[in-house]
Tab-separated table of C-alpha atoms in Angstrom:
chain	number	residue	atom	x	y	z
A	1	UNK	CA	78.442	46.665	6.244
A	2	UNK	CA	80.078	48.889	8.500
A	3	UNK	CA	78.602	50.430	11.514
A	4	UNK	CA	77.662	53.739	9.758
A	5	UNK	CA	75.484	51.893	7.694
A	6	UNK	CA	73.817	49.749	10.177
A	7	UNK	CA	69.823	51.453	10.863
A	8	UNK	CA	69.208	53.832	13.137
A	9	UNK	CA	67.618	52.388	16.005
A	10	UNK	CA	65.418	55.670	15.828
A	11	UNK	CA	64.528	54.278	12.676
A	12	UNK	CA	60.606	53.116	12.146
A	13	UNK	CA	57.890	52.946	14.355
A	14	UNK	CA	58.506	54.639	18.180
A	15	UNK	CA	58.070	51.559	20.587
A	16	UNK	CA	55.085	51.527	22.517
A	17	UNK	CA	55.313	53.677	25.681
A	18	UNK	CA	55.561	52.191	29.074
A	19	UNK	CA	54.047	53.185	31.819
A	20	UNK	CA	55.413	55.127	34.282
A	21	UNK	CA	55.870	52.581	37.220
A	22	UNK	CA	55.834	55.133	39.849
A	23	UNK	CA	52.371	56.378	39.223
A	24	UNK	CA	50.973	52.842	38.867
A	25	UNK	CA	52.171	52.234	42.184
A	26	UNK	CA	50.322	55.781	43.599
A	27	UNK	CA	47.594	54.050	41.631
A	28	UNK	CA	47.938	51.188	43.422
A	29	UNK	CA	48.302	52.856	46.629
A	30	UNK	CA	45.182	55.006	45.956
A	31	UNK	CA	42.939	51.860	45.241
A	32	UNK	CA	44.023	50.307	48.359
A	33	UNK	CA	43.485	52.886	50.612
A	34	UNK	CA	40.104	53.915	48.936
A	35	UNK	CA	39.283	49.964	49.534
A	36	UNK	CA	40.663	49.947	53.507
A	37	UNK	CA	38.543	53.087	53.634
A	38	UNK	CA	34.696	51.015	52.256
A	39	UNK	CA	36.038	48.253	54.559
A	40	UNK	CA	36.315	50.265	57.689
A	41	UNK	CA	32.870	51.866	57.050
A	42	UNK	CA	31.319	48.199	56.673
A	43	UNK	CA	32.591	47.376	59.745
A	44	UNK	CA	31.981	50.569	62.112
A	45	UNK	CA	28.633	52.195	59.936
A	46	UNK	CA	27.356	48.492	59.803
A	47	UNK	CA	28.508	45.198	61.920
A	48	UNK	CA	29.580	46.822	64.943
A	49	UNK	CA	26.255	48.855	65.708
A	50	UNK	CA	24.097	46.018	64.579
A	51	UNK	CA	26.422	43.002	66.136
A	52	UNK	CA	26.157	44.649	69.161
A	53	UNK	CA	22.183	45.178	69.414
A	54	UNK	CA	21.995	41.591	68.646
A	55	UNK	CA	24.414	40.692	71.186
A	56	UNK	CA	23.206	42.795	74.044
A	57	UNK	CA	19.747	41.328	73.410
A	58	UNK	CA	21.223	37.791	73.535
A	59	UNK	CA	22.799	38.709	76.875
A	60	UNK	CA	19.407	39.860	78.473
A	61	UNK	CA	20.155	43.625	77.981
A	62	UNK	CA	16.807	46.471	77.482
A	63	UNK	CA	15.938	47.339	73.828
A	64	UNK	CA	16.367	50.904	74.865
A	65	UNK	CA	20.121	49.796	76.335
A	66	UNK	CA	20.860	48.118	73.474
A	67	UNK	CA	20.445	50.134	70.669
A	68	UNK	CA	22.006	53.209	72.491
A	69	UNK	CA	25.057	50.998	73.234
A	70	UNK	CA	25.099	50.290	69.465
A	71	UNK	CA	24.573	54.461	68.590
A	72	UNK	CA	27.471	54.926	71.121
A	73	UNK	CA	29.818	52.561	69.604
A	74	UNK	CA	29.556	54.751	66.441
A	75	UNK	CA	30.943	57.686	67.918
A	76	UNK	CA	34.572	57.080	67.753
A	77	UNK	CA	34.415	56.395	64.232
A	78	UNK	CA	32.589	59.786	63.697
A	79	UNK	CA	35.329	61.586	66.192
A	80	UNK	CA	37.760	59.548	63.951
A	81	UNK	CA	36.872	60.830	60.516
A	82	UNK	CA	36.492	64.352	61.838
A	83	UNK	CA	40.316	64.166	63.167
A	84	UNK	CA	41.636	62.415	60.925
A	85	UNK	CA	40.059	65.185	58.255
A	86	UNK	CA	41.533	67.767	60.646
A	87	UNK	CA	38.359	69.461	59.964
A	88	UNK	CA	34.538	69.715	61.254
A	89	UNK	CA	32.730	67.814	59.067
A	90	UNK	CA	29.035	69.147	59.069
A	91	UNK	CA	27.605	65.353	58.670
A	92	UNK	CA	29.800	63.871	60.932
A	93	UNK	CA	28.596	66.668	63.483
A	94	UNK	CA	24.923	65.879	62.614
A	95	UNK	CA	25.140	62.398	62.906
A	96	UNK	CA	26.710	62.721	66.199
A	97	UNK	CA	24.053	64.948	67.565
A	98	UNK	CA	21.370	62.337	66.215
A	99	UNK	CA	22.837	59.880	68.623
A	100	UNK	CA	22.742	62.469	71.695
A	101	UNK	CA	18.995	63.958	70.568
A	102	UNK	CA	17.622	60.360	70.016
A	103	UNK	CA	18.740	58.954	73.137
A	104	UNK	CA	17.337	61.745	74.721
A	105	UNK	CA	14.298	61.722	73.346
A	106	UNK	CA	13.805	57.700	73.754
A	107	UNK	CA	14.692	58.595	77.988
A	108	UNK	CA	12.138	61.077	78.074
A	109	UNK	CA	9.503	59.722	76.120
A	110	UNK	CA	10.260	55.470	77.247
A	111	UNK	CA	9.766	55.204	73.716
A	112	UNK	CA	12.435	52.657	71.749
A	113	UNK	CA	10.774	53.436	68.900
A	114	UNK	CA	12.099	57.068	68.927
A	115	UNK	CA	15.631	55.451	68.402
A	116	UNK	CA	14.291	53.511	65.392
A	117	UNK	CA	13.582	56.474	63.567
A	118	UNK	CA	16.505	58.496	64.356
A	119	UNK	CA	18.575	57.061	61.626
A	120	UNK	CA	15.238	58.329	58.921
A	121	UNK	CA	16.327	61.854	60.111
A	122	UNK	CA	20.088	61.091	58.837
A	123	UNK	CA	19.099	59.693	55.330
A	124	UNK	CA	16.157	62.272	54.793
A	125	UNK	CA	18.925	65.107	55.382
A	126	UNK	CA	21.376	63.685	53.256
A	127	UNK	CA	18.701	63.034	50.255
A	128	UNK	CA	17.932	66.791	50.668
A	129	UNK	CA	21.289	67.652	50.920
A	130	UNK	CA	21.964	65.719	47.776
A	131	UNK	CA	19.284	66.986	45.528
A	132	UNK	CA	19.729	70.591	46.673
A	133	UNK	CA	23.109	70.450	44.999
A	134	UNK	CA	21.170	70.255	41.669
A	135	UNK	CA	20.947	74.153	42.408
A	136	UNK	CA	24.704	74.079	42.639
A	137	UNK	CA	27.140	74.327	39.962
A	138	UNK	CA	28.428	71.182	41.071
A	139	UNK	CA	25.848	68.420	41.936
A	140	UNK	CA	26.911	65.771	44.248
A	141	UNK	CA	27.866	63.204	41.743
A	142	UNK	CA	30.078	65.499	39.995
A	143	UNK	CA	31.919	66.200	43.790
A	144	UNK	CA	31.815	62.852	45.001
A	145	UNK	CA	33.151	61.095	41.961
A	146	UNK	CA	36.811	62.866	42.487
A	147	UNK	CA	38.361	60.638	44.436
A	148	UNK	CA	37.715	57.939	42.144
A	149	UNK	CA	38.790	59.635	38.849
A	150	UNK	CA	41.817	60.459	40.460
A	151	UNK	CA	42.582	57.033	41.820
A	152	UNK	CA	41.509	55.390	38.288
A	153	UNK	CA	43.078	58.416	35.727
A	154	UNK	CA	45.180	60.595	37.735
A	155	UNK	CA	45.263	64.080	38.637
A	156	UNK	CA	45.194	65.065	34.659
A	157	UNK	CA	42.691	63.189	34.093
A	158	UNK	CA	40.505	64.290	36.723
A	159	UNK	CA	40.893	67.819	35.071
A	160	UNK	CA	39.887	66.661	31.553
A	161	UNK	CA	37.128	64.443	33.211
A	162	UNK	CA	35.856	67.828	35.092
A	163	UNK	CA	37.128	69.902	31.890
A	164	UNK	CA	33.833	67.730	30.361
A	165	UNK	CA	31.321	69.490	32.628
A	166	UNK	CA	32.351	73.006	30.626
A	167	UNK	CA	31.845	71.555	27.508
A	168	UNK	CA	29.341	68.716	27.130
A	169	UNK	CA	25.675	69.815	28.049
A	170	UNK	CA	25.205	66.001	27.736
A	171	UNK	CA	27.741	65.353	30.587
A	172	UNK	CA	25.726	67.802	32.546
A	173	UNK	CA	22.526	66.216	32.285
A	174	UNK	CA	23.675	62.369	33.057
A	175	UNK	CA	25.541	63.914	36.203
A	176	UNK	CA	22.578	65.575	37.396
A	177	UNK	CA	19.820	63.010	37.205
A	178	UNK	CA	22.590	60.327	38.646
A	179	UNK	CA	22.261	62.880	41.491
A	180	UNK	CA	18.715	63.171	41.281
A	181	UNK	CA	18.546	59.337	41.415
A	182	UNK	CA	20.790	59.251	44.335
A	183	UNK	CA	18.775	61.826	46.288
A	184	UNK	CA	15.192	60.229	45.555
A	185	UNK	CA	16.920	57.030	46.806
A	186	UNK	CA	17.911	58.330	50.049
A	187	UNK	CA	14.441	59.770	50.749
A	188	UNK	CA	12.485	56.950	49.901
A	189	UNK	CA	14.643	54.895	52.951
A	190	UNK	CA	13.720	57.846	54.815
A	191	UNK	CA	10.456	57.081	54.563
A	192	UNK	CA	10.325	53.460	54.532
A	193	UNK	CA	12.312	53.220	57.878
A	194	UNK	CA	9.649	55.769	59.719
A	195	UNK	CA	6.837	53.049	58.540
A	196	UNK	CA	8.814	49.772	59.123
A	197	UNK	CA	9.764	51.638	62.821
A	198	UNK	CA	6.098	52.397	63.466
A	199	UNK	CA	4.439	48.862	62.124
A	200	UNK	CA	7.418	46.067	63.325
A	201	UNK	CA	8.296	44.495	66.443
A	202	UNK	CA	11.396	46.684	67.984
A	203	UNK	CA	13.787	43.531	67.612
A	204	UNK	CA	13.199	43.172	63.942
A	205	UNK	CA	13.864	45.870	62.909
A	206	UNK	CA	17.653	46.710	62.713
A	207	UNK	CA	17.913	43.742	60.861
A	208	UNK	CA	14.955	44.524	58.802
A	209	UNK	CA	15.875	48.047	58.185
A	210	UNK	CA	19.394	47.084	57.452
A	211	UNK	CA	18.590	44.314	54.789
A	212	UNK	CA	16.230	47.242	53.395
A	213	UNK	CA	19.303	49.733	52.719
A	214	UNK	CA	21.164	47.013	51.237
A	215	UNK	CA	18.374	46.250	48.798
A	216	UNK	CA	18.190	50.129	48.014
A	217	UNK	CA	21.962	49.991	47.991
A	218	UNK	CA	22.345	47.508	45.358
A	219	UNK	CA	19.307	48.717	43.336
A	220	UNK	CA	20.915	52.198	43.587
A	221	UNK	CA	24.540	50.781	42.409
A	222	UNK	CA	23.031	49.010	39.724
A	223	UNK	CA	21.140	51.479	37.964
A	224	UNK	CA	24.501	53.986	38.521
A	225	UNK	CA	26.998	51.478	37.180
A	226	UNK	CA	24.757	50.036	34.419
A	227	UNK	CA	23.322	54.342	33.240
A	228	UNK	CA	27.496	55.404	32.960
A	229	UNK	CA	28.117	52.333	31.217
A	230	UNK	CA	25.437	52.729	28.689
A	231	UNK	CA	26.258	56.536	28.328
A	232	UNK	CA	29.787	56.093	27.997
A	233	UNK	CA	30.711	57.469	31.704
A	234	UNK	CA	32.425	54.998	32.595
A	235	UNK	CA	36.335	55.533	33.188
């Protein structure tokens, strides 16, 4: 047989296609910075303003001291995030003038407690903010679920993903009662941490409130990850 009558290698099925290495690593990279990003805000949001109301305590220091040492030690992460967006970011800004208004408050009224409930102003703005972009065109799961469609599809299919919202009433409604959800969670904390700052000893509480927001946090992931699963959300 000579080599003119040899197969084409053309010849049957096309072989699979391979990925395109480049864009797993951008994946890759993504993922990683998306994960250094939930690690930083563990350790800044949670252990360093709770670590150091604990440790201030231990050392003899005022409960008033203490937890507006551990409100302070926020503050570069907040300046952080809003340079590093090279923007003002309207929560950052609010959060930071929490920290200023409740310390002020707490000095003029002697009042620790007034510091306790600071953080029930934060979550019962964001669970308004949240459900009042049910009014929007885009609610906030629809916004906030970008960054991870990109990282997990890509940049095309983050537009087919969003492409969905056009199309599928369906899509619609699951996004919007996630939203919903998320909103109604961040109220009822609201709420919760008021009573738990008004019926607790002061020293129990940042450790009380905080195991509370994990509880609501995991309940919260739960039902998310377990309602796109079932509905076929899931990327």
């Amino acid at each position: 047989m000579t080599a003119a009558d040899a197969p084409s290698p053309t010849v049957g099925p096309d072989p699979a296609p391979q990925a395109d290495p480049e864009a797993a690593a951008a994946a890759l990279r993504r993922t990683a910075r998306l994960r250094r990003r939930l690690a930083a805000q563990l350790l800044f949001e949670l252990v360093v303003p709770l670590g150091s109301y604990y440790g201030l305590r231990a050392l003899g220091a005022g409960q008033w001291l203490s937890m507006v040492a551990g409100g302070l030690l926020t503050l570069p992460w907040i300046v952080y995030g809003i340079v590093r967006q090279r923007r003002v970011e309207a929560m950052a800004v609010f959060t930071l003038c929490l920290v200023v208004v409740g310390a002020l408050l707490s000095s003029v009224t002697g009042s620790p407690r007034v510091l306790l409930v600071r953080d029930s102003w934060l979550t019962a703005a964001i669970g308004l903010w949240v459900l009042g972009t049910l009014l929007t065109r885009r609610p906030f799961i629809m916004t906030a679920s970008r960054g991870i469609v990109v990282a997990k599809v890509g940049e095309a299919g983050l537009v087919a993903w969003e492409a969905r919202w056009d199309a599928e009433p369906t899509f619609r409604h699951h996004l919007r009662l996630i939203t919903a959800v998320w909103g109604a969670v961040f109220l009822l904390d609201a709420v919760l941490r008021v009573v738990l700052a008004y019926t607790i000893p002061v020293d129990s509480f940042p450790l009380v409130s905080t195991v509370l927001w994990l509880a609501l946090l995991g309940g919260l992931l739960t039902f998310h990850n377990g309602y796109i699963t079932r509905n076929g959300l899931k990327l």
